[in-house]
Amino acid sequence: MEQYTLKKNFARRDLFTWLEHGSRPELAHLHRVKSRYYNCMRTLHAHADTVELVLVSQGSSVFSINGVPYGVDPGDLLIYNSNVVHEENFEHDKNLECYSCSIRGLHLKGLRENALIPDSMPPIFHTTTCDGVNRFHSISSLFELMFFHLGNPMSRSEDACAFLLFTLIATVLDITQSATTPDQLQKAKDTRLCMEIKAYIDEHFCEDLTLQAIAQEVNISMYHMSHIFKRQYGYSPLQYITYRRIGEAQTLLEKTDESATQIGIKVGFGNPSYFNTIFTKKVGMSPLKYRKIYAFTKDDDDPAASPRGGGGGVRPVERPAPPFPLLQRCVNARTACRCTPAWKSACPSATIAS
């Protein structure tokens, strides 16, 4: 027999002290997703006014959150704060199953609206916390109870779901707060540093940028900077600089009449021969060939117009670029594939240059 005797006035305190005054979170969406029925890639997207929770119950996959790939496994809990760009792979061979819910109107004290964790904190947690307690079944049971009340509505079903949602949020907060071990605090610090490094490169990549200059800007050693940056993004700082320069060169080749030599110098490649070599290696074709296929004339305002090089192709589709704007030639379509090497599995038609 298991028994608990509760002290007098147990839980009589204000249950909403952890919320900003007037904040009352509400359940916006509730999902149970199985990859065998939802066989696709949920590509880059964000939610402007909700925070999303995802509990993985079966299978494994790779999700992208804020440009960082994370391997997900059973028992993992993922948190997408509002406006966090993420991508989920539900392809059939992943055998993935998960619960998901979106919450609106949440404003925790000390955090921005519709955020469950600081934006600098890694967004994936395991439901077995550092104290050894596994909370997976508790959280999955809360999801199932909400499904039951919404699928079998009675007069108090909405009230029941509201209380279940508060219980879910409280349980998730216990997990996130207990997860802040020294290792995770260090990882959060490294994440913030990487964001600073990336922002500095994004602003200065067209200049004569060196590792020493970047390291001095963020006040760490070059070795430590390169180590944490590659661990965070999968690219070294120098590789990221190269990819940013190539991505900018592609944009200029598409939209301007400047020569390839002028463009190479403008984006930071001082040697025209090296620019041509590295562009061809990474994109799969020379700058001039890329322009012939993808560029447009100045009076080309028709969305259905052909590229300058002719050939009856369609206009490249405009879509948000990923964190690393390395474009590659798609062999099955006359368009620009914005997959990075880490995500080449997301686009089976992309030819990845070595």
Short mmCIF file of C-alpha atoms in Angstrom, two decimals:
data_model
loop_
_atom_site.label_atom_id
_atom_site.label_comp_id
_atom_site.label_asym_id
_atom_site.label_seq_id
_atom_site.Cartn_x
_atom_site.Cartn_y
_atom_site.Cartn_z
CA MET A 1 0.00 0.00 0.00
CA GLU A 2 1.18 3.53 -0.82
CA GLN A 3 -0.25 6.39 1.18
CA TYR A 4 0.37 10.11 1.64
CA THR A 5 -0.97 12.29 4.46
CA LEU A 6 -1.07 15.94 3.50
CA LYS A 7 -0.50 18.82 5.86
CA LYS A 8 -3.23 21.32 6.60
CA ASN A 9 -3.63 24.12 4.03
CA PHE A 10 -1.85 22.00 1.43
CA ALA A 11 -1.91 23.86 -1.93
CA ARG A 12 -4.07 26.71 -0.60
CA ARG A 13 -1.54 29.27 -1.75
CA ASP A 14 -2.18 31.17 -4.95
CA LEU A 15 -1.69 28.63 -7.72
CA PHE A 16 -0.73 31.32 -10.22
CA THR A 17 2.22 32.99 -8.46
CA TRP A 18 4.56 31.78 -11.22
CA LEU A 19 2.53 33.69 -13.85
CA GLU A 20 2.61 37.37 -14.64
CA HIS A 21 -0.47 39.18 -13.34
CA GLY A 22 -3.44 38.55 -15.60
CA SER A 23 -1.80 35.76 -17.54
CA ARG A 24 -4.05 32.74 -18.07
CA PRO A 25 -2.64 30.12 -20.45
CA GLU A 26 -5.08 28.32 -22.72
CA LEU A 27 -4.86 25.18 -24.82
CA ALA A 28 -4.75 26.20 -28.48
CA HIS A 29 -4.09 22.87 -30.25
CA LEU A 30 -3.71 19.24 -29.28
CA HIS A 31 -2.17 16.61 -31.57
CA ARG A 32 -1.21 12.96 -31.60
CA VAL A 33 1.12 12.42 -34.57
CA LYS A 34 2.20 9.09 -36.08
CA SER A 35 4.66 9.11 -38.97
CA ARG A 36 2.98 6.15 -40.66
CA TYR A 37 -0.07 8.40 -41.19
CA TYR A 38 1.74 11.76 -41.45
CA ASN A 39 4.53 10.78 -43.81
CA CYS A 40 6.27 14.04 -44.60
CA MET A 41 8.78 16.67 -43.56
CA ARG A 42 7.19 19.55 -41.61
CA THR A 43 9.53 22.19 -42.98
CA LEU A 44 10.83 25.38 -41.38
CA HIS A 45 8.04 27.23 -39.56
CA ALA A 46 7.37 29.16 -36.36
CA HIS A 47 4.36 30.07 -34.22
CA ALA A 48 3.95 33.77 -33.49
CA ASP A 49 1.58 33.62 -30.53
CA THR A 50 1.90 30.14 -29.00
CA VAL A 51 4.49 27.97 -27.29
CA GLU A 52 4.55 24.32 -28.40
CA LEU A 53 5.36 21.18 -26.41
CA VAL A 54 6.30 17.91 -28.14
CA LEU A 55 6.64 14.61 -26.25
CA VAL A 56 8.25 11.78 -28.26
CA SER A 57 6.70 8.42 -27.38
CA GLN A 58 8.17 6.17 -30.09
CA GLY A 59 10.80 6.17 -32.82
CA SER A 60 13.74 8.43 -33.54
CA SER A 61 14.36 11.31 -35.92
CA VAL A 62 16.23 14.58 -36.32
CA PHE A 63 14.50 17.90 -35.73
CA SER A 64 15.94 21.34 -36.47
CA ILE A 65 15.36 24.04 -33.84
CA ASN A 66 16.73 27.52 -34.49
CA GLY A 67 19.00 26.07 -37.13
CA VAL A 68 20.52 23.42 -34.85
CA PRO A 69 19.84 19.72 -35.60
CA TYR A 70 18.80 17.65 -32.56
CA GLY A 71 18.41 13.87 -32.47
CA VAL A 72 15.12 12.99 -30.76
CA ASP A 73 14.29 9.68 -29.10
CA PRO A 74 11.48 8.20 -26.96
CA GLY A 75 11.07 10.12 -23.72
CA ASP A 76 12.40 13.39 -25.11
CA LEU A 77 10.48 16.60 -24.47
CA LEU A 78 10.91 19.48 -26.90
CA ILE A 79 9.88 23.08 -26.25
CA TYR A 80 9.38 25.60 -29.06
CA ASN A 81 8.99 29.10 -27.65
CA SER A 82 6.97 31.49 -29.79
CA ASN A 83 8.74 32.64 -32.98
CA VAL A 84 11.34 29.87 -32.74
CA VAL A 85 11.89 28.43 -36.23
CA HIS A 86 11.80 24.63 -36.25
CA GLU A 87 11.55 21.72 -38.66
CA GLU A 88 10.28 18.19 -37.92
CA ASN A 89 10.96 15.03 -39.88
CA PHE A 90 7.94 12.70 -39.82
CA GLU A 91 8.97 10.55 -42.75
CA HIS A 92 7.54 7.04 -42.68
CA ASP A 93 10.81 5.21 -42.08
CA LYS A 94 11.34 7.10 -38.82
CA ASN A 95 8.43 5.21 -37.16
CA LEU A 96 7.93 8.32 -35.06
CA GLU A 97 5.03 8.90 -32.68
CA CYS A 98 4.59 11.92 -30.45
CA TYR A 99 2.14 14.07 -28.55
CA SER A 100 2.03 17.79 -29.19
CA CYS A 101 0.14 20.77 -27.84
CA SER A 102 0.22 24.53 -28.40
CA ILE A 103 -0.41 26.97 -25.55
CA ARG A 104 -1.39 30.62 -25.93
CA GLY A 105 -1.62 33.39 -23.36
CA LEU A 106 1.31 32.08 -21.31
CA HIS A 107 3.50 34.63 -19.55
CA LEU A 108 5.81 33.23 -16.90
CA LYS A 109 7.58 35.60 -14.55
CA GLY A 110 11.06 36.40 -15.78
CA LEU A 111 10.42 35.21 -19.35
CA ARG A 112 8.98 36.79 -22.45
CA GLU A 113 5.39 36.08 -23.43
CA ASN A 114 4.67 32.59 -24.74
CA ALA A 115 8.00 31.17 -23.63
CA LEU A 116 8.53 28.24 -21.26
CA ILE A 117 12.32 28.43 -21.13
CA PRO A 118 14.94 31.15 -21.69
CA ASP A 119 15.72 31.45 -25.40
CA SER A 120 19.38 30.65 -24.68
CA MET A 121 18.54 27.29 -23.06
CA PRO A 122 18.73 24.11 -25.17
CA PRO A 123 15.12 23.26 -26.16
CA ILE A 124 15.26 19.48 -25.63
CA PHE A 125 14.92 17.68 -22.29
CA HIS A 126 14.59 14.08 -21.22
CA THR A 127 11.66 13.17 -19.03
CA THR A 128 14.00 11.24 -16.74
CA THR A 129 15.44 14.12 -14.72
CA CYS A 130 18.75 14.36 -12.89
CA ASP A 131 17.08 13.10 -9.69
CA GLY A 132 16.34 9.80 -11.45
CA VAL A 133 12.56 10.27 -11.64
CA ASN A 134 10.90 9.37 -14.95
CA ARG A 135 7.99 11.70 -15.67
CA PHE A 136 7.18 10.37 -19.15
CA HIS A 137 4.11 8.40 -18.07
CA SER A 138 2.79 11.33 -16.03
CA ILE A 139 3.04 13.68 -19.01
CA SER A 140 1.68 11.19 -21.55
CA SER A 141 -1.25 10.48 -19.19
CA LEU A 142 -2.05 14.20 -19.06
CA PHE A 143 -2.12 14.29 -22.86
CA GLU A 144 -4.37 11.21 -22.97
CA LEU A 145 -6.76 12.70 -20.40
CA MET A 146 -7.05 15.89 -22.46
CA PHE A 147 -7.76 13.81 -25.56
CA PHE A 148 -10.43 11.91 -23.61
CA HIS A 149 -12.21 15.05 -22.40
CA LEU A 150 -12.10 16.71 -25.80
CA GLY A 151 -13.20 13.55 -27.59
CA ASN A 152 -15.99 12.84 -25.10
CA PRO A 153 -17.20 16.32 -24.11
CA MET A 154 -19.35 16.81 -21.03
CA SER A 155 -20.40 19.93 -19.13
CA ARG A 156 -17.09 20.24 -17.27
CA SER A 157 -14.73 18.95 -19.97
CA GLU A 158 -13.31 22.39 -20.75
CA ASP A 159 -12.67 23.02 -17.05
CA ALA A 160 -10.98 19.63 -16.78
CA CYS A 161 -8.73 20.41 -19.74
CA ALA A 162 -7.80 23.78 -18.22
CA PHE A 163 -6.72 22.11 -14.96
CA LEU A 164 -4.88 19.37 -16.86
CA LEU A 165 -3.04 22.05 -18.86
CA PHE A 166 -1.89 23.79 -15.66
CA THR A 167 -0.71 20.43 -14.33
CA LEU A 168 1.18 19.81 -17.57
CA ILE A 169 2.87 23.22 -17.43
CA ALA A 170 3.83 22.72 -13.77
CA THR A 171 5.29 19.29 -14.54
CA VAL A 172 7.27 20.65 -17.50
CA LEU A 173 8.63 23.49 -15.35
CA ASP A 174 9.80 20.95 -12.78
CA ILE A 175 11.70 19.15 -15.56
CA THR A 176 13.26 22.27 -17.07
CA GLN A 177 14.30 23.68 -13.71
CA SER A 178 15.75 20.41 -12.45
CA ALA A 179 17.63 20.06 -15.73
CA THR A 180 19.79 23.10 -15.10
CA THR A 181 22.84 21.09 -14.05
CA PRO A 182 26.30 22.66 -14.28
CA ASP A 183 26.79 20.97 -17.67
CA GLN A 184 23.57 22.44 -19.02
CA LEU A 185 24.36 25.87 -17.64
CA GLN A 186 27.70 25.70 -19.46
CA LYS A 187 25.93 24.56 -22.62
CA ALA A 188 23.53 27.50 -22.36
CA LYS A 189 26.50 29.84 -21.96
CA ASP A 190 28.17 28.32 -25.02
CA THR A 191 24.92 28.71 -26.98
CA ARG A 192 24.82 32.41 -26.18
CA LEU A 193 28.45 32.75 -27.25
CA CYS A 194 27.76 30.96 -30.52
CA MET A 195 24.83 33.28 -31.22
CA GLU A 196 27.17 36.26 -30.69
CA ILE A 197 29.80 34.73 -32.98
CA LYS A 198 27.25 33.99 -35.69
CA ALA A 199 25.75 37.50 -35.45
CA TYR A 200 29.20 39.06 -35.80
CA ILE A 201 30.03 36.92 -38.84
CA ASP A 202 26.64 37.72 -40.42
CA GLU A 203 27.46 41.42 -40.13
CA HIS A 204 31.09 41.29 -41.27
CA PHE A 205 31.49 38.24 -43.55
CA CYS A 206 32.12 40.40 -46.64
CA GLU A 207 35.16 41.96 -44.95
CA ASP A 208 38.66 40.57 -44.52
CA LEU A 209 37.54 38.55 -41.51
CA THR A 210 39.93 36.43 -39.45
CA LEU A 211 39.43 33.98 -36.60
CA GLN A 212 41.56 36.19 -34.41
CA ALA A 213 39.30 39.19 -34.99
CA ILE A 214 36.17 37.20 -34.19
CA ALA A 215 37.70 35.67 -31.07
CA GLN A 216 38.75 39.10 -29.82
CA GLU A 217 35.24 40.41 -30.41
CA VAL A 218 33.67 37.75 -28.13
CA ASN A 219 36.67 37.66 -25.78
CA ILE A 220 37.54 33.94 -26.00
CA SER A 221 40.38 31.94 -27.50
CA MET A 222 40.32 30.98 -31.19
CA TYR A 223 40.47 27.28 -30.30
CA HIS A 224 37.54 27.44 -27.88
CA MET A 225 35.53 29.56 -30.31
CA SER A 226 36.04 27.12 -33.19
CA HIS A 227 35.26 24.14 -30.94
CA ILE A 228 31.96 25.39 -29.53
CA PHE A 229 30.81 26.87 -32.87
CA LYS A 230 31.30 23.62 -34.76
CA ARG A 231 29.66 21.64 -31.95
CA GLN A 232 26.65 23.98 -32.05
CA TYR A 233 26.15 24.32 -35.81
CA GLY A 234 28.12 21.53 -37.46
CA TYR A 235 30.33 24.02 -39.31
CA SER A 236 33.60 25.69 -38.33
CA PRO A 237 33.56 29.51 -38.28
CA LEU A 238 35.69 29.57 -41.44
CA GLN A 239 33.28 27.21 -43.23
CA TYR A 240 30.35 29.38 -42.16
CA ILE A 241 32.10 32.50 -43.50
CA THR A 242 32.64 30.72 -46.82
CA TYR A 243 29.01 29.57 -47.03
CA ARG A 244 27.71 33.05 -46.21
CA ARG A 245 29.92 34.55 -48.92
CA ILE A 246 28.78 31.99 -51.49
CA GLY A 247 25.14 32.53 -50.55
CA GLU A 248 25.52 36.30 -50.96
CA ALA A 249 27.33 35.78 -54.27
CA GLN A 250 24.43 33.67 -55.53
CA THR A 251 21.99 36.43 -54.64
CA LEU A 252 24.07 39.01 -56.51
CA LEU A 253 24.48 36.71 -59.51
CA GLU A 254 20.70 36.32 -59.66
CA LYS A 255 19.75 39.96 -59.12
CA THR A 256 22.54 42.17 -60.51
CA ASP A 257 24.57 42.59 -63.70
CA GLU A 258 27.90 42.89 -61.88
CA SER A 259 30.65 40.66 -63.19
CA ALA A 260 31.58 37.48 -61.35
CA THR A 261 34.94 39.04 -60.49
CA GLN A 262 33.28 42.13 -58.99
CA ILE A 263 30.87 39.98 -57.01
CA GLY A 264 33.64 37.75 -55.69
CA ILE A 265 35.55 40.77 -54.40
CA LYS A 266 32.39 42.36 -52.97
CA VAL A 267 31.50 39.28 -50.88
CA GLY A 268 35.02 38.87 -49.50
CA PHE A 269 36.96 36.70 -51.95
CA GLY A 270 40.02 38.73 -52.87
CA ASN A 271 41.24 36.23 -55.48
CA PRO A 272 38.88 35.79 -58.50
CA SER A 273 40.38 32.39 -59.35
CA TYR A 274 39.79 31.11 -55.81
CA PHE A 275 36.24 32.47 -55.85
CA ASN A 276 35.48 30.59 -59.07
CA THR A 277 37.03 27.38 -57.69
CA ILE A 278 35.28 27.40 -54.31
CA PHE A 279 31.93 28.47 -55.82
CA THR A 280 32.06 25.63 -58.34
CA LYS A 281 33.02 23.12 -55.66
CA LYS A 282 30.25 24.07 -53.23
CA VAL A 283 27.42 24.87 -55.67
CA GLY A 284 28.19 22.32 -58.37
CA MET A 285 28.58 24.81 -61.23
CA SER A 286 30.60 27.90 -62.08
CA PRO A 287 29.35 31.41 -61.21
CA LEU A 288 28.69 32.16 -64.90
CA LYS A 289 26.71 28.98 -65.40
CA TYR A 290 24.74 29.67 -62.23
CA ARG A 291 23.87 33.15 -63.52
CA LYS A 292 22.84 31.77 -66.92
CA ILE A 293 20.37 29.38 -65.28
CA TYR A 294 19.01 31.45 -62.40
CA ALA A 295 19.40 35.15 -63.15
CA PHE A 296 16.61 37.39 -64.47
CA THR A 297 16.47 40.44 -66.67
CA LYS A 298 15.64 43.79 -65.04
CA ASP A 299 12.23 44.00 -66.72
CA ASP A 300 11.35 40.45 -65.71
CA ASP A 301 8.39 41.05 -63.39
CA ASP A 302 6.25 38.12 -64.49
CA PRO A 303 6.34 35.33 -61.85
CA ALA A 304 6.03 32.79 -64.65
CA ALA A 305 8.84 34.26 -66.73
CA SER A 306 11.79 32.17 -67.85
CA PRO A 307 15.33 32.65 -66.54
CA ARG A 308 17.70 34.83 -68.56
CA GLY A 309 19.32 31.74 -69.99
CA GLY A 310 16.04 30.53 -71.52
CA GLY A 311 15.20 26.87 -71.71
CA GLY A 312 11.61 27.04 -70.48
CA GLY A 313 12.41 26.71 -66.78
CA VAL A 314 10.33 28.14 -63.98
CA ARG A 315 11.26 31.02 -61.73
CA PRO A 316 13.08 29.87 -58.57
CA VAL A 317 10.69 29.68 -55.65
CA GLU A 318 11.20 32.37 -52.98
CA ARG A 319 11.35 30.82 -49.50
CA PRO A 320 13.10 31.55 -46.22
CA ALA A 321 16.77 30.68 -46.23
CA PRO A 322 18.10 28.34 -43.51
CA PRO A 323 20.77 29.55 -41.09
CA PHE A 324 23.48 28.50 -43.55
CA PRO A 325 22.52 29.80 -47.01
CA LEU A 326 24.54 27.32 -49.05
CA LEU A 327 22.53 26.71 -52.23
CA GLN A 328 22.97 23.57 -54.26
CA ARG A 329 21.75 22.52 -57.66
CA CYS A 330 18.68 20.31 -57.60
CA VAL A 331 18.89 17.66 -60.32
CA ASN A 332 15.12 17.14 -60.53
CA ALA A 333 13.98 20.75 -60.73
CA ARG A 334 15.26 24.03 -62.06
CA THR A 335 15.24 25.68 -58.70
CA ALA A 336 17.60 26.42 -55.84
CA CYS A 337 17.70 23.82 -53.10
CA ARG A 338 18.47 25.43 -49.75
CA CYS A 339 19.48 22.22 -47.99
CA THR A 340 22.71 22.19 -46.03
CA PRO A 341 24.90 19.08 -45.81
CA ALA A 342 23.45 18.33 -42.37
CA TRP A 343 19.98 18.29 -43.92
CA LYS A 344 20.69 16.67 -47.27
CA SER A 345 18.36 13.80 -46.31
CA ALA A 346 15.50 16.30 -46.29
CA CYS A 347 15.91 16.84 -50.03
CA PRO A 348 16.63 13.61 -51.89
CA SER A 349 16.94 15.54 -55.18
CA ALA A 350 19.81 17.71 -53.98
CA THR A 351 23.28 17.06 -55.30
CA ILE A 352 25.76 17.79 -52.51
CA ALA A 353 29.15 18.95 -53.69
CA SER A 354 31.99 17.50 -51.69
#
